[in-house]
XYZ file of C-alpha atoms in Angstrom:
563
model
C -52.267 -34.263 29.932
C -50.725 -34.871 33.343
C -51.979 -38.287 34.557
C -51.334 -37.680 38.276
C -54.348 -37.327 40.620
C -55.375 -33.653 40.752
C -56.514 -32.902 44.309
C -59.194 -30.218 44.009
C -59.895 -30.181 47.747
C -56.252 -29.619 48.711
C -55.955 -26.704 46.310
C -58.866 -25.013 48.090
C -56.945 -25.182 51.401
C -54.399 -22.326 51.777
C -50.910 -23.360 52.863
C -51.250 -21.476 56.156
C -54.585 -22.948 57.237
C -58.209 -23.259 56.243
C -60.156 -20.995 53.952
C -63.018 -18.904 55.264
C -66.173 -20.982 55.240
C -64.326 -24.205 56.135
C -63.690 -26.018 59.379
C -62.463 -29.524 60.224
C -65.128 -31.804 61.624
C -65.106 -35.484 62.627
C -67.978 -37.983 62.305
C -67.776 -41.742 62.909
C -64.021 -41.440 63.424
C -63.449 -39.840 60.006
C -62.398 -36.251 59.482
C -63.872 -33.962 56.857
C -64.227 -30.302 55.963
C -67.514 -28.793 57.020
C -68.572 -26.134 54.502
C -70.479 -23.032 55.444
C -72.950 -21.239 53.193
C -71.923 -17.843 54.529
C -68.897 -17.263 52.267
C -69.227 -19.398 49.129
C -66.957 -17.199 47.003
C -64.033 -17.833 49.335
C -63.943 -21.526 48.404
C -62.460 -21.245 44.943
C -59.145 -21.135 43.113
C -57.914 -20.681 39.515
C -57.916 -23.815 37.372
C -54.374 -22.969 36.259
C -53.145 -24.195 39.657
C -54.193 -27.715 38.678
C -53.689 -27.601 34.897
C -50.065 -26.538 34.865
C -48.946 -27.970 31.523
C -52.126 -27.648 29.481
C -55.229 -25.457 29.622
C -57.552 -28.207 28.376
C -59.811 -30.330 30.563
C -59.012 -34.048 30.068
C -61.186 -35.868 27.528
C -61.358 -39.014 29.677
C -61.212 -38.887 33.476
C -62.646 -39.938 36.822
C -63.938 -37.778 39.672
C -63.638 -39.276 43.150
C -65.689 -37.772 45.978
C -65.975 -38.820 49.625
C -68.731 -36.909 51.395
C -71.330 -36.991 54.144
C -74.413 -35.061 53.102
C -76.790 -33.743 55.772
C -80.467 -34.411 55.582
C -82.049 -31.504 53.783
C -85.445 -30.320 52.521
C -86.864 -31.988 49.421
C -86.449 -30.423 45.949
C -83.170 -28.787 46.886
C -80.141 -29.024 44.612
C -76.646 -28.672 46.085
C -73.373 -28.346 44.184
C -70.385 -30.455 45.204
C -68.102 -28.488 42.871
C -68.204 -26.382 39.715
C -65.711 -25.149 37.131
C -66.704 -21.755 35.724
C -65.188 -19.090 33.499
C -64.795 -15.587 34.892
C -67.823 -13.308 34.366
C -69.887 -16.154 32.864
C -72.877 -17.810 34.563
C -72.376 -21.061 32.641
C -70.901 -24.160 34.285
C -68.083 -25.750 32.273
C -68.008 -28.835 34.485
C -69.983 -29.480 37.646
C -71.415 -32.058 40.013
C -74.630 -31.527 41.954
C -77.103 -33.715 43.753
C -80.825 -33.556 44.349
C -83.135 -35.868 46.297
C -82.359 -39.376 45.005
C -80.458 -38.053 41.975
C -76.944 -37.036 40.997
C -76.338 -34.685 38.067
C -73.095 -34.274 36.127
C -72.989 -31.042 34.099
C -70.697 -30.082 31.240
C -70.570 -27.407 28.563
C -70.685 -28.657 24.971
C -69.378 -26.361 22.235
C -70.630 -28.522 19.347
C -73.635 -26.294 18.828
C -73.535 -22.601 18.002
C -73.045 -20.600 21.172
C -72.526 -23.698 23.306
C -74.973 -25.908 25.156
C -75.314 -27.125 28.732
C -75.575 -30.917 28.930
C -76.816 -32.718 32.033
C -76.218 -36.408 32.688
C -78.571 -37.704 35.385
C -78.061 -40.788 37.549
C -81.404 -41.716 39.196
C -81.903 -43.571 42.472
C -78.794 -42.183 44.169
C -79.504 -41.498 47.868
C -76.813 -39.514 49.660
C -78.691 -37.512 52.308
C -78.581 -40.117 55.077
C -75.851 -38.647 57.329
C -73.516 -41.463 56.254
C -70.138 -41.378 54.530
C -70.219 -42.246 50.822
C -67.499 -42.536 48.197
C -68.521 -41.792 44.599
C -66.485 -42.590 41.509
C -67.691 -40.946 38.290
C -65.876 -42.226 35.168
C -66.293 -40.245 31.911
C -65.322 -41.328 28.395
C -66.958 -39.838 25.302
C -70.693 -40.605 25.407
C -70.335 -43.087 28.278
C -70.754 -42.078 31.916
C -70.452 -44.550 34.816
C -71.184 -43.864 38.480
C -70.120 -46.214 41.278
C -71.477 -45.491 44.784
C -69.686 -47.265 47.641
C -68.348 -49.907 45.222
C -71.805 -51.219 44.364
C -72.889 -52.160 40.837
C -71.994 -49.280 38.479
C -74.786 -47.183 36.999
C -74.036 -46.664 33.290
C -75.531 -43.915 31.151
C -74.944 -43.278 27.441
C -75.983 -39.897 26.016
C -76.044 -38.429 22.520
C -73.709 -35.525 23.311
C -70.179 -36.725 24.164
C -67.961 -34.981 26.671
C -65.958 -32.447 24.610
C -62.563 -33.567 23.362
C -61.081 -30.104 23.820
C -62.659 -28.096 26.648
C -60.656 -24.952 27.431
C -60.202 -24.003 31.105
C -58.480 -20.699 30.335
C -59.606 -17.986 32.780
C -61.696 -20.581 34.653
C -61.827 -21.343 38.379
C -62.891 -24.278 40.532
C -65.538 -23.526 43.182
C -65.928 -25.913 46.093
C -69.454 -26.658 47.271
C -71.075 -23.880 45.254
C -71.555 -22.355 41.823
C -70.293 -18.877 42.704
C -73.506 -17.843 44.449
C -75.364 -18.547 47.683
C -78.119 -20.672 46.143
C -77.335 -24.376 45.952
C -74.420 -24.379 48.441
C -73.373 -27.812 49.695
C -74.172 -28.512 53.352
C -72.233 -31.401 54.786
C -68.744 -32.838 55.165
C -66.322 -33.238 52.281
C -63.230 -35.385 52.757
C -61.997 -36.112 49.234
C -62.447 -34.487 45.836
C -60.000 -35.712 43.189
C -59.804 -35.466 39.416
C -57.926 -38.391 37.848
C -57.216 -37.823 34.119
C -57.182 -40.666 31.617
C -58.410 -43.537 33.790
C -61.341 -45.232 35.509
C -60.474 -44.935 39.194
C -62.964 -47.597 40.324
C -60.397 -50.447 40.612
C -58.074 -48.201 42.629
C -60.836 -47.314 45.098
C -62.814 -50.550 45.364
C -60.067 -52.821 46.681
C -59.967 -51.124 50.106
C -61.432 -52.851 53.193
C -63.343 -49.749 54.232
C -64.343 -48.566 50.779
C -66.615 -45.765 51.970
C -63.576 -43.752 53.060
C -61.061 -45.174 50.556
C -58.493 -42.561 49.609
C -56.769 -41.568 46.419
C -55.621 -38.108 47.497
C -56.676 -36.440 50.781
C -55.545 -33.090 52.289
C -52.886 -33.491 54.983
C -55.094 -32.023 57.699
C -57.594 -34.888 57.198
C -55.213 -37.823 56.857
C -55.370 -39.275 60.396
C -58.019 -41.864 59.519
C -58.433 -44.733 62.046
C -56.127 -47.641 61.198
C -58.945 -50.165 61.615
C -62.271 -50.092 59.815
C -65.187 -48.767 61.805
C -67.215 -51.927 61.165
C -66.938 -55.473 59.888
C -68.662 -54.461 56.677
C -67.427 -56.353 53.633
C -67.820 -55.671 49.951
C -71.166 -56.825 48.633
C -69.890 -56.853 45.029
C -66.277 -58.071 44.640
C -64.186 -56.402 41.926
C -61.808 -58.885 40.314
C -61.476 -57.010 37.036
C -61.706 -53.436 35.826
C -64.035 -54.406 32.957
C -67.804 -54.718 33.208
C -68.555 -58.068 31.535
C -71.942 -59.703 30.995
C -72.163 -63.505 30.965
C -74.826 -65.890 29.735
C -77.109 -65.651 26.697
C -76.617 -62.945 24.108
C -77.840 -59.673 25.689
C -79.244 -56.725 23.791
C -76.842 -54.116 22.385
C -78.267 -50.588 22.325
C -76.978 -47.133 23.216
C -77.526 -47.989 26.881
C -75.107 -50.952 26.644
C -72.509 -49.118 24.515
C -68.875 -49.819 25.576
C -69.898 -52.858 27.664
C -68.485 -56.351 27.174
C -70.189 -59.722 26.783
C -68.427 -63.067 27.188
C -69.871 -65.908 25.110
C -68.905 -69.069 26.993
C -69.975 -71.446 24.209
C -67.784 -69.723 21.626
C -65.176 -68.652 24.168
C -65.240 -65.150 22.747
C -65.286 -61.617 24.176
C -67.533 -59.077 22.459
C -67.883 -55.281 22.713
C -71.150 -53.408 22.159
C -70.748 -50.441 19.778
C -74.273 -49.189 20.391
C -76.033 -51.455 17.869
C -74.087 -54.708 17.371
C -71.652 -56.914 19.309
C -68.113 -56.727 17.874
C -65.714 -59.636 18.378
C -62.691 -58.552 20.428
C -61.001 -61.818 21.482
C -61.273 -65.437 20.389
C -59.618 -68.553 21.720
C -57.781 -69.046 18.435
C -57.299 -67.402 15.059
C -60.009 -68.496 12.640
C -60.840 -67.784 9.023
C -64.192 -69.592 9.016
C -65.893 -66.976 11.143
C -68.737 -66.552 8.597
C -71.343 -69.187 9.330
C -74.114 -70.387 7.029
C -77.317 -68.576 7.952
C -79.812 -69.248 5.148
C -79.990 -71.265 1.931
C -81.648 -69.052 -0.663
C -83.296 -70.982 -3.489
C -82.853 -68.953 -6.705
C -84.351 -69.320 -10.170
C -81.035 -70.415 -11.710
C -77.290 -69.827 -11.445
C -76.726 -66.496 -9.692
C -74.242 -64.118 -11.313
C -74.568 -61.220 -8.850
C -76.508 -59.902 -5.858
C -77.426 -56.378 -4.738
C -78.580 -55.752 -1.156
C -80.363 -52.466 -0.447
C -82.823 -50.763 1.880
C -86.097 -49.081 0.937
C -87.116 -46.499 3.565
C -89.973 -47.633 5.847
C -90.000 -51.084 4.189
C -86.655 -52.539 5.175
C -84.020 -54.742 3.579
C -84.183 -56.254 0.085
C -81.879 -58.378 -2.074
C -81.959 -58.532 -5.879
C -80.273 -61.580 -7.438
C -79.112 -61.673 -11.056
C -79.977 -65.089 -12.518
C -78.457 -66.403 -15.747
C -81.199 -68.594 -17.192
C -84.155 -67.081 -19.113
C -86.923 -67.801 -18.297
C -87.776 -67.534 -15.417
C -85.504 -64.512 -15.004
C -84.328 -62.907 -11.761
C -85.942 -62.337 -8.391
C -86.113 -59.831 -5.547
C -86.263 -61.010 -1.942
C -87.404 -59.109 1.144
C -86.094 -59.546 4.693
C -89.033 -60.869 6.718
C -89.007 -62.441 10.204
C -85.233 -62.902 10.232
C -84.789 -64.305 6.708
C -85.044 -63.384 3.024
C -88.406 -64.305 1.459
C -89.284 -64.198 -2.243
C -90.974 -60.878 -3.088
C -91.004 -60.210 -6.851
C -89.967 -61.836 -10.150
C -88.479 -59.707 -12.934
C -87.862 -60.984 -16.496
C -84.142 -60.748 -17.312
C -81.882 -62.155 -20.011
C -78.742 -63.775 -18.669
C -78.566 -61.048 -16.040
C -75.059 -60.242 -14.784
C -75.636 -57.665 -12.049
C -78.075 -55.242 -10.409
C -77.469 -51.647 -9.303
C -79.639 -49.842 -6.739
C -79.598 -46.024 -6.661
C -81.789 -43.047 -5.843
C -82.390 -39.633 -7.410
C -84.127 -37.396 -4.929
C -87.061 -39.427 -3.611
C -87.109 -41.720 -6.665
C -85.830 -45.274 -6.149
C -84.307 -47.183 -9.078
C -82.919 -50.646 -9.793
C -80.954 -51.274 -13.015
C -80.162 -54.735 -14.426
C -77.287 -55.523 -16.813
C -78.596 -58.075 -19.389
C -75.996 -60.082 -21.294
C -78.126 -61.512 -24.115
C -81.031 -60.637 -26.420
C -84.696 -61.000 -25.563
C -87.209 -63.158 -27.450
C -87.518 -60.517 -30.213
C -83.779 -60.362 -30.805
C -83.486 -56.996 -29.038
C -80.665 -56.353 -26.605
C -81.696 -54.069 -23.772
C -80.706 -53.488 -20.196
C -83.542 -52.120 -18.105
C -83.975 -49.507 -15.366
C -86.850 -50.235 -12.969
C -88.503 -47.681 -10.685
C -90.109 -48.440 -7.320
C -93.855 -47.813 -7.285
C -95.003 -46.791 -3.837
C -98.640 -47.368 -4.797
C -98.109 -50.923 -6.088
C -95.191 -51.652 -3.724
C -93.022 -53.209 -6.439
C -90.507 -52.334 -9.160
C -91.944 -51.403 -12.578
C -90.170 -50.977 -15.926
C -89.082 -47.337 -16.290
C -86.496 -47.077 -19.132
C -84.893 -49.503 -21.602
C -81.337 -48.775 -22.726
C -79.626 -50.442 -25.675
C -76.525 -52.330 -24.465
C -74.120 -54.965 -25.785
C -73.525 -57.950 -23.488
C -73.711 -55.615 -20.506
C -71.734 -56.683 -17.429
C -72.105 -53.883 -14.882
C -73.845 -50.604 -14.007
C -72.291 -47.845 -11.892
C -74.364 -44.961 -10.472
C -72.746 -41.775 -9.154
C -73.255 -38.054 -8.624
C -70.899 -35.269 -9.764
C -71.549 -31.630 -8.897
C -75.174 -32.423 -8.051
C -75.899 -34.250 -11.319
C -76.774 -37.964 -11.470
C -74.952 -40.311 -13.872
C -75.315 -43.978 -14.791
C -72.506 -45.832 -16.598
C -72.871 -49.209 -18.318
C -70.042 -51.604 -19.168
C -70.509 -53.173 -22.636
C -68.507 -56.401 -22.858
C -68.714 -57.223 -26.574
C -70.871 -56.919 -29.700
C -70.893 -60.292 -31.405
C -67.243 -61.342 -31.520
C -65.952 -57.766 -31.312
C -64.695 -56.985 -27.802
C -63.350 -53.525 -28.655
C -66.492 -51.415 -28.359
C -67.674 -48.332 -26.542
C -69.150 -48.317 -23.056
C -71.535 -45.466 -22.325
C -72.051 -42.898 -19.556
C -75.611 -41.553 -19.241
C -76.681 -38.309 -17.578
C -80.034 -37.816 -15.851
C -82.172 -35.150 -17.532
C -84.510 -33.720 -14.850
C -86.731 -32.118 -17.528
C -87.508 -35.348 -19.368
C -87.016 -37.607 -16.356
C -84.813 -39.936 -18.446
C -81.165 -40.945 -18.743
C -79.498 -39.612 -21.905
C -76.159 -40.592 -23.434
C -73.507 -38.123 -22.279
C -70.139 -39.706 -23.176
C -68.726 -42.885 -24.716
C -65.467 -44.472 -23.576
C -63.646 -47.145 -25.645
C -63.316 -50.432 -23.714
C -62.053 -53.954 -24.434
C -64.181 -56.821 -23.143
C -64.830 -54.708 -20.060
C -66.219 -56.229 -16.863
C -66.496 -53.478 -14.257
C -66.669 -49.752 -13.454
C -65.446 -48.266 -10.173
C -66.304 -44.657 -9.302
C -64.504 -42.865 -6.452
C -63.577 -39.387 -5.269
C -60.366 -37.977 -3.834
C -60.841 -34.525 -2.386
C -62.668 -32.422 -5.008
C -61.772 -34.794 -7.874
C -63.962 -37.570 -9.315
C -62.502 -40.703 -10.922
C -63.886 -43.625 -12.929
C -61.827 -46.813 -13.441
C -62.697 -49.470 -16.028
C -61.543 -53.095 -15.862
C -60.660 -54.189 -19.409
C -60.583 -57.989 -19.713
C -59.962 -59.136 -23.309
C -59.247 -57.411 -26.640
C -59.981 -60.414 -28.838
C -56.481 -61.910 -28.759
C -55.023 -61.299 -25.273
C -55.942 -60.612 -21.676
C -52.657 -58.705 -21.210
C -54.061 -55.253 -21.885
C -54.300 -51.864 -20.221
C -57.153 -50.909 -17.942
C -57.751 -47.181 -17.555
C -58.497 -44.610 -14.858
C -60.363 -41.469 -15.937
C -60.718 -38.118 -14.165
C -63.626 -35.687 -14.473
C -62.436 -32.391 -15.966
C -64.374 -29.655 -17.770
C -67.613 -31.622 -17.940
C -66.309 -35.001 -19.136
C -64.047 -37.907 -18.166
C -60.479 -37.670 -19.460
C -57.701 -40.276 -19.310
C -55.722 -40.009 -16.059
C -53.633 -43.211 -16.005
C -53.323 -46.604 -17.726
C -52.349 -49.740 -15.789
C -51.341 -53.079 -17.346
C -53.759 -55.812 -16.216
C -54.381 -59.501 -17.014
C -58.029 -60.224 -17.651
C -59.109 -57.570 -15.126
C -62.487 -58.473 -13.643
C -62.950 -55.915 -10.878
C -61.616 -52.677 -9.360
C -62.077 -51.713 -5.704
C -60.982 -48.500 -3.966
C -60.363 -48.338 -0.204
C -58.774 -46.021 2.378
C -56.430 -46.626 5.299
C -56.212 -43.394 7.234
C -55.331 -40.680 4.720
C -53.908 -43.185 2.225
C -55.876 -44.145 -0.896
C -55.554 -47.613 -2.453
C -56.950 -49.126 -5.650
C -57.018 -52.916 -6.047
C -57.503 -54.826 -9.300
C -58.627 -58.463 -9.520
C -56.816 -60.150 -12.420
C -58.523 -63.317 -13.726
C -56.010 -65.097 -16.013
C -53.177 -64.671 -18.484
C -54.008 -65.605 -22.096
C -52.529 -64.693 -25.470
C -53.672 -66.370 -28.677
C -50.132 -66.210 -30.078
C -48.529 -67.864 -27.060
C -48.866 -71.359 -25.566
C -51.087 -71.503 -22.512
C -49.092 -71.684 -19.240
C -49.574 -74.644 -16.908
C -50.881 -72.353 -14.160
C -53.359 -70.647 -16.475
C -55.647 -69.378 -13.713
C -53.056 -68.678 -10.978
C -52.047 -65.032 -11.292
C -51.125 -62.021 -9.212
C -53.765 -59.415 -8.479
C -52.358 -56.023 -7.516
C -52.916 -53.189 -5.060
C -51.919 -49.663 -6.076
C -51.495 -46.620 -3.819
C -52.018 -43.010 -4.814
C -48.761 -41.063 -4.792
C -49.728 -37.423 -4.293
C -46.320 -36.102 -5.365
C -46.227 -38.122 -8.588
C -49.995 -37.644 -9.108
C -50.467 -41.288 -10.066
C -51.183 -44.707 -8.603
C -48.045 -46.795 -7.997
C -47.914 -50.521 -7.276
C -47.979 -51.261 -3.565
C -48.380 -55.055 -3.350
C -49.074 -58.210 -5.409
C -51.365 -60.961 -4.090
C -51.484 -64.460 -5.603
C -55.072 -65.175 -6.656
C -56.932 -67.923 -8.500
C -59.755 -67.499 -10.945
C -62.973 -69.324 -10.106
C -63.780 -71.869 -12.853
């Protein structure tokens, strides 16, 4: 998009003189066009005269208007300008004012058939026979209006300004919307569209800001050299950012895209509509996570699962090793986690929260037998009546380490990682399928694993994958971990990757690129002497190569196993 100022007012003035319905008038030493309601259709021109290189309205822009509106009857709306397509009554872009209000109109094509959106700025008084300069800055869902360089009025709406608004076969209309009703009555000196920028800093540095110019027709350019009064700016502009100082302010949709400077931390933060995001700090830091709460748990914690139950809020389930007393669930109350429920577990390793329709489940991976010598991992279901988790289904497992819940083609699955059975690490892990008739999980497929620690489910396009982290085969940690792909109703081997005591897989995306990272724990082989740096080992990141249809190594990172 051309980033030069686009002078709408000049385009409405023919090269040989004024258009019908216009005459030059002077008030308080400042010239302006006086518009007449008698010939509104004459004050228009094709949008193609402004948009020479592209027939799209800019996504981000400012509109600068200098006007003197006459006093008029109450409840009357007058249009400063409109952009309309031929033979259509809809306004693509427009600016109109009513008593004590200014409305910015635009056409949104997000909904079927299109939709007219109106952004309203209240408490804007223009009908006082005085000159006023308005700067309207538009960017996505954020709209900012500055009147005579006072404090900006910011509005955030749900419907953003369209990213691609076509102006093909459209025309600008000055002071009207292609009909007699709503015609502007007053003087208009400046009407400029500035693509890609907030024009406020360019306007609000002038001594006489009410008639500050960005682009004015030649016939109106003989403005007095000296200001008409000794008026000074009430609100100085030393920066083009709106920054709030002091204590932490609220961050809602109304404050979206605004900045806050925290003097105590010497940091600059940006509101994204719900939280303040750190933008600048005085120095690079890695200790940006601060201790918030000490959570007293029943015993050593092996894992934690944080989840939300609709209408009740945030919960955290911790997997505790010692039995009894088992594991606990905490609920977020008054700004901290508070103990909510105890659940008997047996050297619990991890929790997994998942839903099936409106049913809410929580599965625990138990590593050892219960008091009766039985080895079960348990699925709990949330009872809305009792407001707690109740035992729903017991599943036979073998030193279970991890659960993974996922959905393929509308069907729910739950996969458990079995680590070992006695001293045998080479056993099957099991994938269960939800049976909606019985309301239970049933074994669907077994996959051979070796001392496995973790499942990782992910999708790429229409394909579903499941990666297993194999840790130990009984003699060595130098073994292959496997990636499976869902084909013809079951998981089939897709690729094997050599790992060293793999403890975890994690998939992530950067743009369109897909990466898969493995956390290696240590290198051990019973037939080889232990190295001096037993627990210092490279973990690896792999990237999906679409052409080769496989993951290839992208980077090694030196890591250390926690003892």
